[in-house]
mmCIF file of C-alpha atoms in Angstrom:
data_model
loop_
_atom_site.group_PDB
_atom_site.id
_atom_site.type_symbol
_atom_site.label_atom_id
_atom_site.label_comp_id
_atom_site.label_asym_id
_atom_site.label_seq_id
_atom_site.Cartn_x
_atom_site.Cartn_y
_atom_site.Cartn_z
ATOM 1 C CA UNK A 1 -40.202 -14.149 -2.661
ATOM 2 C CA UNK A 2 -38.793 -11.750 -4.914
ATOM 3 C CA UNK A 3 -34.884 -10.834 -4.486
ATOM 4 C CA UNK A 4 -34.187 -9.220 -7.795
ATOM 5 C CA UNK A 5 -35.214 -6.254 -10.120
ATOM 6 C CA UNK A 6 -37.601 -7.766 -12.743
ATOM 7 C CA UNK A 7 -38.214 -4.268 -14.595
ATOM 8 C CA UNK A 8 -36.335 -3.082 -17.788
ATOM 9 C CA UNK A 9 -34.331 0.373 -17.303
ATOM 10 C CA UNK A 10 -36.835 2.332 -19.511
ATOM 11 C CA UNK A 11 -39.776 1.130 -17.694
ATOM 12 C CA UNK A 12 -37.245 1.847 -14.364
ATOM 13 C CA UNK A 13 -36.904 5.527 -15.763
ATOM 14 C CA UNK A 14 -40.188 6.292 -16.069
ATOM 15 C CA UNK A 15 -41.357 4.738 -12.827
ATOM 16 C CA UNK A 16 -38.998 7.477 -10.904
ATOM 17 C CA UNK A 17 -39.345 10.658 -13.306
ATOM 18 C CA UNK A 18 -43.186 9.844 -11.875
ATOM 19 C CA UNK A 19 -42.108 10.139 -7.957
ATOM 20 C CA UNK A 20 -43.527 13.033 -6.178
ATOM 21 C CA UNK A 21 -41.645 12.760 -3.333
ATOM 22 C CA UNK A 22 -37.729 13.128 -2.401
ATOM 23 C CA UNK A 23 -34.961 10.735 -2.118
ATOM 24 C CA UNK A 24 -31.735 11.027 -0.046
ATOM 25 C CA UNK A 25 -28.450 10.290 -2.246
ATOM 26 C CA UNK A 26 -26.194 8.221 0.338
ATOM 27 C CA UNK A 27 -22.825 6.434 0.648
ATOM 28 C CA UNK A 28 -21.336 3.781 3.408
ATOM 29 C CA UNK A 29 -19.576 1.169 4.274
ATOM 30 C CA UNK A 30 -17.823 -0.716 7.028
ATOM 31 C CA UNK A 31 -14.967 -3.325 7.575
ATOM 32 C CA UNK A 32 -16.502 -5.673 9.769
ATOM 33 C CA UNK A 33 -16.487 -9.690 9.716
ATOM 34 C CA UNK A 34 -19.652 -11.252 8.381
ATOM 35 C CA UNK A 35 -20.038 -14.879 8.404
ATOM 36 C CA UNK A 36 -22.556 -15.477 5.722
ATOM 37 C CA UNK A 37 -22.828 -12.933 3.117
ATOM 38 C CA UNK A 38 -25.373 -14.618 0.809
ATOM 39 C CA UNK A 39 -28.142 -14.353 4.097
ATOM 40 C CA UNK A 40 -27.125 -10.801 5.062
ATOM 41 C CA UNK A 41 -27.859 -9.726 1.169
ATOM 42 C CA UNK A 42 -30.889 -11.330 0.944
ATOM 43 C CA UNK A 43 -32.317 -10.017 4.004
ATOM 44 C CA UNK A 44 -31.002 -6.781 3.090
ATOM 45 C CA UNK A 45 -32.833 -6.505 0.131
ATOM 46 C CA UNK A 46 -36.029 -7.878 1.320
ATOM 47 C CA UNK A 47 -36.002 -4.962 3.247
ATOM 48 C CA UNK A 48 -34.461 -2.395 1.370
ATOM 49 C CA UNK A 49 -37.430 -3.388 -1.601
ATOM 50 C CA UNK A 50 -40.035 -2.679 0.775
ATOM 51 C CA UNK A 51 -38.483 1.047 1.814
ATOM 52 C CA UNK A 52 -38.242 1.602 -2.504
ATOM 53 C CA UNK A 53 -34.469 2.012 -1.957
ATOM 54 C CA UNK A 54 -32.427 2.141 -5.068
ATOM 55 C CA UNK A 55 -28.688 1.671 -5.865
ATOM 56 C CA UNK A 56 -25.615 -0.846 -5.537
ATOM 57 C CA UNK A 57 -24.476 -2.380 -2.671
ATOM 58 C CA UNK A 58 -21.499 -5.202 -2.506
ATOM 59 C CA UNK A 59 -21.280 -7.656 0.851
ATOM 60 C CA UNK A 60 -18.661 -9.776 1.463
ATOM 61 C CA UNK A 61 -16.660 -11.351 3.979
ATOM 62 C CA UNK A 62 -14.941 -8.330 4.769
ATOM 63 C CA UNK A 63 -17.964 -6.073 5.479
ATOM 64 C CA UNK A 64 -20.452 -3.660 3.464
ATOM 65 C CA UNK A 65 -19.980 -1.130 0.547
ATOM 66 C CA UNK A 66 -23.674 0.570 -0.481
ATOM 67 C CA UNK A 67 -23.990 3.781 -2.612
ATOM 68 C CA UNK A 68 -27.636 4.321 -2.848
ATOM 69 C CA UNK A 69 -30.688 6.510 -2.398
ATOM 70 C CA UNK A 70 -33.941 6.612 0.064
ATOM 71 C CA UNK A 71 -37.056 8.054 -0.052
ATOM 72 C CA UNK A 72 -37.019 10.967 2.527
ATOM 73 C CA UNK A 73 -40.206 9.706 4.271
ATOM 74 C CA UNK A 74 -38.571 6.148 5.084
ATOM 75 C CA UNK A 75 -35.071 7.437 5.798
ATOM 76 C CA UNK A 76 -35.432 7.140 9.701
ATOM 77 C CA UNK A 77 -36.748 3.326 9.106
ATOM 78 C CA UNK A 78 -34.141 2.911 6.805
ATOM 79 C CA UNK A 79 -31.503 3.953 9.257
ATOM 80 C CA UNK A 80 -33.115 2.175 12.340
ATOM 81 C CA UNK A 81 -32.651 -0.986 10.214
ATOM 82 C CA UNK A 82 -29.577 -0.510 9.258
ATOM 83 C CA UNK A 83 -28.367 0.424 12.942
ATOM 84 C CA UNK A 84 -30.233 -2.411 14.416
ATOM 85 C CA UNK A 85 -27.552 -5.062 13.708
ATOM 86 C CA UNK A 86 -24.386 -4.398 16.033
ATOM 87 C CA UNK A 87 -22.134 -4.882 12.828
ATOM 88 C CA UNK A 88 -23.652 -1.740 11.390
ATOM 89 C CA UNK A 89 -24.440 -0.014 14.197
ATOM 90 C CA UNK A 90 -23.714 4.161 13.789
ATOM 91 C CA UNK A 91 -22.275 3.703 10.664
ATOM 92 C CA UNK A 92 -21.549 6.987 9.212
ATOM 93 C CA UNK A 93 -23.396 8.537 6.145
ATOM 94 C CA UNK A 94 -22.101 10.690 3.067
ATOM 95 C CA UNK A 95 -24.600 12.510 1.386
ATOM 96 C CA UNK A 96 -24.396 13.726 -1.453
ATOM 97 C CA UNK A 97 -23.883 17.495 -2.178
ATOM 98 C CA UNK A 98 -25.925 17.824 -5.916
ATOM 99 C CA UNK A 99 -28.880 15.374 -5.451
ATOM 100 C CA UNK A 100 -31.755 15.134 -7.444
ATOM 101 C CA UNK A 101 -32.759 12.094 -7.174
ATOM 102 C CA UNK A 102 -32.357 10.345 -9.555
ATOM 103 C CA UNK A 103 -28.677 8.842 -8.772
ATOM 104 C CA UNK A 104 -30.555 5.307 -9.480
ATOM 105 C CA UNK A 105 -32.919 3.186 -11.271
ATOM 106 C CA UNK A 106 -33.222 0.050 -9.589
ATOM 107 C CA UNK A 107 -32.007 -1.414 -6.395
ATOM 108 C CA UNK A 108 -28.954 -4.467 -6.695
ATOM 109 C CA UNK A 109 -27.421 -5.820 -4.057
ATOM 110 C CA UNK A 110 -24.063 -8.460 -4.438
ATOM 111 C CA UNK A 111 -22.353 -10.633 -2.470
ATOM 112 C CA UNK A 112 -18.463 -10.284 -3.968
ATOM 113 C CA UNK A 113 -15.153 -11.645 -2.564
ATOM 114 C CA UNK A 114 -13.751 -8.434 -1.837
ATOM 115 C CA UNK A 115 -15.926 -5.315 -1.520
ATOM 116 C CA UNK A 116 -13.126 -3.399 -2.677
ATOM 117 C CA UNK A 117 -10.909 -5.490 -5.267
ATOM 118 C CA UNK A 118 -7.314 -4.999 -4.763
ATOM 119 C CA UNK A 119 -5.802 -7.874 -5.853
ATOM 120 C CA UNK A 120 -4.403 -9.211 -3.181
ATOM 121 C CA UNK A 121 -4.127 -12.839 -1.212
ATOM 122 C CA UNK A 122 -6.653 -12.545 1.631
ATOM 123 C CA UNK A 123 -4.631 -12.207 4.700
ATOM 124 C CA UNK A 124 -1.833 -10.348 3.202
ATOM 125 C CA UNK A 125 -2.434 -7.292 5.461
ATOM 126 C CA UNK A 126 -4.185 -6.572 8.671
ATOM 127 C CA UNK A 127 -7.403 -4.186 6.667
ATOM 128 C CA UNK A 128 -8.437 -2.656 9.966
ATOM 129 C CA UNK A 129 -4.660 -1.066 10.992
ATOM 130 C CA UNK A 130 -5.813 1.424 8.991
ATOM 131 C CA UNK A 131 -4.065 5.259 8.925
ATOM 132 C CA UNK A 132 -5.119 8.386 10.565
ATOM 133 C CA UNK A 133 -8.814 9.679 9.984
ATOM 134 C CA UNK A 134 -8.377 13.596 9.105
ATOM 135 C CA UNK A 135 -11.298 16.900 8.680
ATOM 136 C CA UNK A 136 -11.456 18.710 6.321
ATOM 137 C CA UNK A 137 -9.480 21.463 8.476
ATOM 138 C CA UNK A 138 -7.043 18.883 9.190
ATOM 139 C CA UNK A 139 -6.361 18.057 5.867
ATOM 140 C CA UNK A 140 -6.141 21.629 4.491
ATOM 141 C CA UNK A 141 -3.224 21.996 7.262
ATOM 142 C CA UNK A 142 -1.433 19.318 6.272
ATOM 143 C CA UNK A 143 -1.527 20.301 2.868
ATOM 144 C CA UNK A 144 0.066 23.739 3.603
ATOM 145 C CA UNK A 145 3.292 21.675 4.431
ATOM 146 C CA UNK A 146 5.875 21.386 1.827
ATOM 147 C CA UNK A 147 6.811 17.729 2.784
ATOM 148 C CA UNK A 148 3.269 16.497 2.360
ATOM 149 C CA UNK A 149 3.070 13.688 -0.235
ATOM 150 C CA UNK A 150 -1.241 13.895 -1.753
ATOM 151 C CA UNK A 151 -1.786 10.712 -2.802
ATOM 152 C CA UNK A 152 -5.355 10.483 -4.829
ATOM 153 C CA UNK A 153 -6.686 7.176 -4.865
ATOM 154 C CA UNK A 154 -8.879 7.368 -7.215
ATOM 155 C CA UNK A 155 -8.913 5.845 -11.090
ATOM 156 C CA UNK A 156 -7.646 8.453 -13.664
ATOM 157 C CA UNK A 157 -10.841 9.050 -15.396
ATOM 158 C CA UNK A 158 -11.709 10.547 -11.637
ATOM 159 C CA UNK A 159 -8.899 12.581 -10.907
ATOM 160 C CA UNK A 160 -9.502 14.061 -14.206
ATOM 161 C CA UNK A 161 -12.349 15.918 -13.864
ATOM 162 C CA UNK A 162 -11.345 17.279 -10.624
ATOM 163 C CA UNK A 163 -8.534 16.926 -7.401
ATOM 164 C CA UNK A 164 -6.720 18.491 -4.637
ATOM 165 C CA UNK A 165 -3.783 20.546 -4.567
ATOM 166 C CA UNK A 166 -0.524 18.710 -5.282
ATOM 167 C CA UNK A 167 -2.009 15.606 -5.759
ATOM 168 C CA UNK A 168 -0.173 12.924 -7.190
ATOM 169 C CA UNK A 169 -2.942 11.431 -9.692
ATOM 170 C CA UNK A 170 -1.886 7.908 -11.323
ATOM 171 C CA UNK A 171 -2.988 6.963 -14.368
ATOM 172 C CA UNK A 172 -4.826 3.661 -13.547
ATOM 173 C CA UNK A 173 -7.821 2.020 -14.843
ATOM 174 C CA UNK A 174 -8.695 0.514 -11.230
ATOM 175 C CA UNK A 175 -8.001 0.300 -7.798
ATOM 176 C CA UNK A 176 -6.387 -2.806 -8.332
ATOM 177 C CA UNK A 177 -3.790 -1.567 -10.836
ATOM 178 C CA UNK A 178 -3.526 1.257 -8.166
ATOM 179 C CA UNK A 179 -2.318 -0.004 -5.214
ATOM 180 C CA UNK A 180 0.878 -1.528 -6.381
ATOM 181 C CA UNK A 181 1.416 1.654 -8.806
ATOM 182 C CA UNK A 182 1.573 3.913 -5.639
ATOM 183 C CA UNK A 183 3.840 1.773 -3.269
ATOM 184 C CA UNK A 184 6.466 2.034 -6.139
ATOM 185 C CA UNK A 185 5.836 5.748 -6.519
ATOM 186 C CA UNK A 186 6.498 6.158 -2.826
ATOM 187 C CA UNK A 187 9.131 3.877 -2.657
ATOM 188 C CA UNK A 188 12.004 5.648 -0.235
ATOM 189 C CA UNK A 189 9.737 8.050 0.974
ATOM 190 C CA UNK A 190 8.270 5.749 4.233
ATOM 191 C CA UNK A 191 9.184 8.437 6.950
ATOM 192 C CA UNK A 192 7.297 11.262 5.036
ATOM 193 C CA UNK A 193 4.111 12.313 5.616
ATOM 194 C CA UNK A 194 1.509 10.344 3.079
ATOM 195 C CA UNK A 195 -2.176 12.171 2.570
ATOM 196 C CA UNK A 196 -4.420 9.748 0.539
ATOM 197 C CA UNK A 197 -7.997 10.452 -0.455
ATOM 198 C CA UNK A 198 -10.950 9.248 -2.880
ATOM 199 C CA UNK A 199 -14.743 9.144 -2.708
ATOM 200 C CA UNK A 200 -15.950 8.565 0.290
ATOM 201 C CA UNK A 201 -13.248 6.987 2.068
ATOM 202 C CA UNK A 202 -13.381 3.127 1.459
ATOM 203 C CA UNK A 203 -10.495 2.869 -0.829
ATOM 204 C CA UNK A 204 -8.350 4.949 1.567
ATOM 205 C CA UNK A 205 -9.184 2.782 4.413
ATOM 206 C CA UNK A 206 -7.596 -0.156 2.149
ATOM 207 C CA UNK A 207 -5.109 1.701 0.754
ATOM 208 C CA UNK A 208 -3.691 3.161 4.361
ATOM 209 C CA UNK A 209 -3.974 -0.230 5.987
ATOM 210 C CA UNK A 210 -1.348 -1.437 3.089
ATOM 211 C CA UNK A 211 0.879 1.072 3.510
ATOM 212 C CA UNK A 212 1.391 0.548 6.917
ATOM 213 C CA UNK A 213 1.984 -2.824 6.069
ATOM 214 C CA UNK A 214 4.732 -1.800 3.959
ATOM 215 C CA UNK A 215 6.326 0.195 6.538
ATOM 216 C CA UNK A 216 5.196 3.757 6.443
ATOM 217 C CA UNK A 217 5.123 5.285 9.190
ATOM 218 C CA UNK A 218 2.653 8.287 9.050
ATOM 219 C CA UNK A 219 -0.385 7.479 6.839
ATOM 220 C CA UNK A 220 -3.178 9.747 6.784
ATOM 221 C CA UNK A 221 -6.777 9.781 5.096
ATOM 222 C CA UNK A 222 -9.563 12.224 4.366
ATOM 223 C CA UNK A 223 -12.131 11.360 6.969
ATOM 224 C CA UNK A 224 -15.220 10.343 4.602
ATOM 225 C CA UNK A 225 -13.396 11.238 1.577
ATOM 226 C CA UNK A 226 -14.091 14.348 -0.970
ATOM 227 C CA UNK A 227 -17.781 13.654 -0.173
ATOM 228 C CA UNK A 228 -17.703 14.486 3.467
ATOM 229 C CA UNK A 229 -14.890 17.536 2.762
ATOM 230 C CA UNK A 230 -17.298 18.914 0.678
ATOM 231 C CA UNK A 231 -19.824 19.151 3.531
ATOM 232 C CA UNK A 232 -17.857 20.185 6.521
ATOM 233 C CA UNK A 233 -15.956 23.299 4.239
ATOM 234 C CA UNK A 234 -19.881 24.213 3.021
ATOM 235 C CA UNK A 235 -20.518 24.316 6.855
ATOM 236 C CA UNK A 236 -17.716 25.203 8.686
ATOM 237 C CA UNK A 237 -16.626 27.840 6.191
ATOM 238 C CA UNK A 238 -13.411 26.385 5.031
ATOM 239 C CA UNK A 239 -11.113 27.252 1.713
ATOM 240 C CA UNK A 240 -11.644 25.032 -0.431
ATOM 241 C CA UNK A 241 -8.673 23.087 -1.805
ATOM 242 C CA UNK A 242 -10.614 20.740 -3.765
ATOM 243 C CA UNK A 243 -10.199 21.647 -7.449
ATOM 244 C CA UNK A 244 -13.123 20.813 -9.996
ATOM 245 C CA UNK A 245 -15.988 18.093 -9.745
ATOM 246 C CA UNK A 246 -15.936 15.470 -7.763
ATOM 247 C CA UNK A 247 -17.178 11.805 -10.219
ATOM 248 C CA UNK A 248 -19.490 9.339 -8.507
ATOM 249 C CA UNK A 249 -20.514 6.000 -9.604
ATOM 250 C CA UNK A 250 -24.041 6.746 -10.174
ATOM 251 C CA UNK A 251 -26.233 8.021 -13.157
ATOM 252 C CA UNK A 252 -25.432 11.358 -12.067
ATOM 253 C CA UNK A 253 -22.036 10.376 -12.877
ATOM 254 C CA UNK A 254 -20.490 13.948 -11.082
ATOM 255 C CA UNK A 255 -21.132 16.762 -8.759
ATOM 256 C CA UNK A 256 -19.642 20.054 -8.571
ATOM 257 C CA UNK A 257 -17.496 20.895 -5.659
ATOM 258 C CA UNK A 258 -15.969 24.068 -7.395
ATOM 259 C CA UNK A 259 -16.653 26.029 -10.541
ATOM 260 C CA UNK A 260 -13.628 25.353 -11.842
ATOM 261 C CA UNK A 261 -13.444 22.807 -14.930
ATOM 262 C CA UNK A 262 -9.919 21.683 -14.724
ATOM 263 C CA UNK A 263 -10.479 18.997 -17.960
ATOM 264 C CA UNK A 264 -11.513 18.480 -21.479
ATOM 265 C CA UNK A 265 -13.704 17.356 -23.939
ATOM 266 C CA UNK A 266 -12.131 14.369 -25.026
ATOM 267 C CA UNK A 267 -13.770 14.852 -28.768
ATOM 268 C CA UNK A 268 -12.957 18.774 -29.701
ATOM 269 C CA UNK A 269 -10.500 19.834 -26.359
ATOM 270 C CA UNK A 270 -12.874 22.417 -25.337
ATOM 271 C CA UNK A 271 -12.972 23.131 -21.689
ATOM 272 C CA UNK A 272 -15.887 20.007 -20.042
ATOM 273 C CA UNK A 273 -15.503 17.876 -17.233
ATOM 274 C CA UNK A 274 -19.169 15.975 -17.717
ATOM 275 C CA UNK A 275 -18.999 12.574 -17.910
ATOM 276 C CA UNK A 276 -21.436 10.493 -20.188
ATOM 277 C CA UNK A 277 -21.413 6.771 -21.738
ATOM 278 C CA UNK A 278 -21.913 6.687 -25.619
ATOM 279 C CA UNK A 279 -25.226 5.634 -26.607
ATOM 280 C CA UNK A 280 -24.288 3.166 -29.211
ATOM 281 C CA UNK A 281 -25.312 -0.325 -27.206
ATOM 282 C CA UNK A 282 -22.054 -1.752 -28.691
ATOM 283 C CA UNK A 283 -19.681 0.093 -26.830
ATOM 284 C CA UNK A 284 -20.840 2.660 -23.847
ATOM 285 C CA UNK A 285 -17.829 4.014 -23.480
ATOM 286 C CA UNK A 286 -17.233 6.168 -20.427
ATOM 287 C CA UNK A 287 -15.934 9.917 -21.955
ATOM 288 C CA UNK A 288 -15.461 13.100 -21.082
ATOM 289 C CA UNK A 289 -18.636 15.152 -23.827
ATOM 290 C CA UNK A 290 -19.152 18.778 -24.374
ATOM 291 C CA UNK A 291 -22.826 19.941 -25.486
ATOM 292 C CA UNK A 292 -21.995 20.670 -28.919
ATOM 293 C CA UNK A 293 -20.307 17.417 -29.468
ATOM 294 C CA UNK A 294 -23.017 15.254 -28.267
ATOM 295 C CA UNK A 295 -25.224 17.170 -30.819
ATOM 296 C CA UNK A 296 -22.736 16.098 -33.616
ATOM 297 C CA UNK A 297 -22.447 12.693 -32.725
ATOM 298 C CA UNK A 298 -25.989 12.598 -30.707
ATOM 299 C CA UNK A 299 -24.116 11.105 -28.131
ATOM 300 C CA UNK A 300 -21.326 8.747 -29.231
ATOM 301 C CA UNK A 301 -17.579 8.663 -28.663
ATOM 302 C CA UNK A 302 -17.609 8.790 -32.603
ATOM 303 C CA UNK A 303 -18.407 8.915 -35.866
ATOM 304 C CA UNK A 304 -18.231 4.961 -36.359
ATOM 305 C CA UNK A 305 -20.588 4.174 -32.721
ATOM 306 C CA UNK A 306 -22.864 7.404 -34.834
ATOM 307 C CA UNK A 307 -23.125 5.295 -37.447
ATOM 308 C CA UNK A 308 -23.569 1.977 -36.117
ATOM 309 C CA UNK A 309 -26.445 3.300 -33.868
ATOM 310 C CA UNK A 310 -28.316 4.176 -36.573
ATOM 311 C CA UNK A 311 -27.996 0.425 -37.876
ATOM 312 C CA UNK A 312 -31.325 -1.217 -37.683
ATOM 313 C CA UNK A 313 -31.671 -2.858 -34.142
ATOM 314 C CA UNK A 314 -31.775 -6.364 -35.869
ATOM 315 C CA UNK A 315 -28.132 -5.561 -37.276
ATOM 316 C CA UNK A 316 -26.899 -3.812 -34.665
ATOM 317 C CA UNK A 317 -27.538 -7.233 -32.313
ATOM 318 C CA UNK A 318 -26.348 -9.401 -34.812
ATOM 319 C CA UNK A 319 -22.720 -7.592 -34.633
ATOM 320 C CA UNK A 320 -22.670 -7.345 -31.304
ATOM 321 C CA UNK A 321 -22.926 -11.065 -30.511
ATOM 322 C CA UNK A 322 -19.929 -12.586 -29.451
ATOM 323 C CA UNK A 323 -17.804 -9.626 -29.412
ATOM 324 C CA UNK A 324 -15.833 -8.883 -26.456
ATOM 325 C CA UNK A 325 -14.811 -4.963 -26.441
ATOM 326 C CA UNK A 326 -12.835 -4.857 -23.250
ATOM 327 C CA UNK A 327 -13.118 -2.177 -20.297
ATOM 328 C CA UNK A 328 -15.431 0.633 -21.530
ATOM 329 C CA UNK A 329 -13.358 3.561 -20.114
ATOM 330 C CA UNK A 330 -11.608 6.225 -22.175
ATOM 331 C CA UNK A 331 -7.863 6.010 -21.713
ATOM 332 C CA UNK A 332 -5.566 8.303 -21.541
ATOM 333 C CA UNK A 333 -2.981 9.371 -24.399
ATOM 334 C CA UNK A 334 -4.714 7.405 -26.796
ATOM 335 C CA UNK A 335 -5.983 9.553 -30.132
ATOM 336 C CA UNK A 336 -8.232 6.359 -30.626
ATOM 337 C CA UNK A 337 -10.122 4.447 -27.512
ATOM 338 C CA UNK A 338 -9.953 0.739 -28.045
ATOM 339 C CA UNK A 339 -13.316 0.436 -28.236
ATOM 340 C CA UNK A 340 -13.946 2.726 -30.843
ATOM 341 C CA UNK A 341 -11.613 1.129 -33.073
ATOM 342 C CA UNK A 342 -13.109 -2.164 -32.855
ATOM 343 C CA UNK A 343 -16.491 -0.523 -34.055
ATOM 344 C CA UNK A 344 -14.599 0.774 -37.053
ATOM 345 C CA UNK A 345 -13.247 -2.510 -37.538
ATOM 346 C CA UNK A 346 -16.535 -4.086 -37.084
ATOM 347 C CA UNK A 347 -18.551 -1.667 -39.361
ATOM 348 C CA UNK A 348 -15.766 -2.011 -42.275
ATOM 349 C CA UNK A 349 -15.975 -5.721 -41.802
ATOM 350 C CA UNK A 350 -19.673 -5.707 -42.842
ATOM 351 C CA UNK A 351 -19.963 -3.156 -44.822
ATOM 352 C CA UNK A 352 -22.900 -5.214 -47.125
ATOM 353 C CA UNK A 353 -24.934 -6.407 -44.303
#
């Protein structure tokens, strides 16, 4: 009985550039109470294999996170599955807007403690005394009030290719760092009126929930997040207020809500808000790359990752072993990413291997 991916990601690749038929991009996820994670994923995925789903999907205690795509011809079976179980049942979808596909290789399902880390004792705060669900058209009017706080809820490399109007956008590396960064923020402000909105809604739901617990008193969210506002302006013919591209956590890594590109090219500052990891197997550093520069560096953060790429693949292992480079994500005001400069450092280090 097989409950994990046994296929390298270049043999992965291949196997879904070969697909002739479509998949469905899809988000979820649910607060609920379930008593043994470890059966629920493994059932899950014994299922889930059989349909050739792809993508990630956490269980926990605490209920079900899953960003992931289905093929179109067992997306009904898929969904009757899913619904069967009461915990689950009429869950609502977010589809993605830009789909082509290929948002991911392999299928991976884990059990976790939290399926949204935030740092936090369990039991701190009541997670399902959550805030006000809001439209689209409900949120665009309650952005057109000058009292409105916009809280984005998102991590910084997020917000920075693309938010709403107003938005307060903290610099943080994760939700975890988040959540405490924003109750300070909006420290004295507990009788305003507090917006918050990110993805597709999950962190909101946590984030809401601890506001309340805090003691403020009107706590909104974006009803399925920037996904689902997306959809309903596209079909209900709404301004959009969304500014820029909206970045998901799949290989896709982005997709367009407006044509504005509100960032930069963190190598030259040219005008680019498309995400890529650098292609040196030492570092994979999530950063912000225009066209020309990943012909420069053929897709590195830098001329150091350039140059150890082109190491032999022998060497290249050798260094790597045993070195611990830290968070791979591109932080802001720094002229040098941390990981970058430990590739210098590495590659100076050995400069007669």
């Amino acid at each position: 009985m097989q409950l994990y991916n046994k296929y390298d990601k270049e043999t992965l690749r291949k196997k879904l550039e070969s697909e002739t038929f479509k998949r469905i991009t899809l988000s979820f996820y649910r607060y609920v109470n379930i008593d043994d994670p470890q059966k629920l994923r493994d059932e899950l995925y014994l299922k889930w294999s059989s349909l050739n789903c792809l993508g990630r999907i956490y269980v926990a205690h605490e209920g079900i996170n899953a960003q992931m795509n289905v093929p179109e011809h067992h997306f009904e079976e898929f969904k009757n599955h899913l619904y069967s179980d009461v915990r689950f049942k009429d869950i609502p979808f977010k589809i993605a807007i830009e789909d082509d596909g290929k948002s991911f290789l392999k299928l991976v399902i884990k059990v976790r403690k939290n399926i949204v880390a935030d740092g936090l004792a369990p039991g701190t705060y009541d997670v399902t005394n959550v805030g006000k669900h809001l439209t689209a058209r409900e949120f665009n009017e309650a952005l057109e009030h000058p009292d409105t706080i916009v809280v984005d809820m998102r991590n910084h490399y997020e917000s920075e290719i693309g938010h709403f109007e107003k938005a307060i956008c903290p610099d943080a590396d994760t939700f975890k760092q988040e959540l405490p960064m924003v109750a300070e923020m909006l420290r004295g402000k507990e009788n305003k009126k507090i917006l918050l909105y990110c993805t597709g809604g999950i962190r909101c739901e946590k984030a809401s929930a601890y506001l309340k617990h805090l003691g403020f008193k009107d706590v909104n969210q974006l009803y399925g997040g920037i996904i689902e506002y997306a959809r309903q302006v596209k079909n209900e013919g709404l301004e959009n207020k969304f500014h820029g591209k909206n970045f998901v956590f799949d290989e896709r890594l982005g997709e367009r809500i407006s044509d504005e590109i509100i960032s930069k090219c963190h190598q030259c500052g040219n005008p680019c808000d498309t995400h890529t990891n650098c292609k040196n197997d030492a570092c994979h550093l999530l950063f912000i790359q225009c066209k020309e520069c990943a012909k420069t560096y053929e897709g590195c953060c830098s001329v150091e990752c350039k140059d150890f790429m082109h190491l032999p693949k022998e060497k290249q292992a050798k260094l790597r072993k045993g070195t611990n480079l830290g968070q791979n994500i591109y932080h802001k005001g720094r002229v040098r990413p941390k990981l970058t400069e430990a590739i210098r450092l590495t590659l100076a280090e050995n400069q007669n291997f």
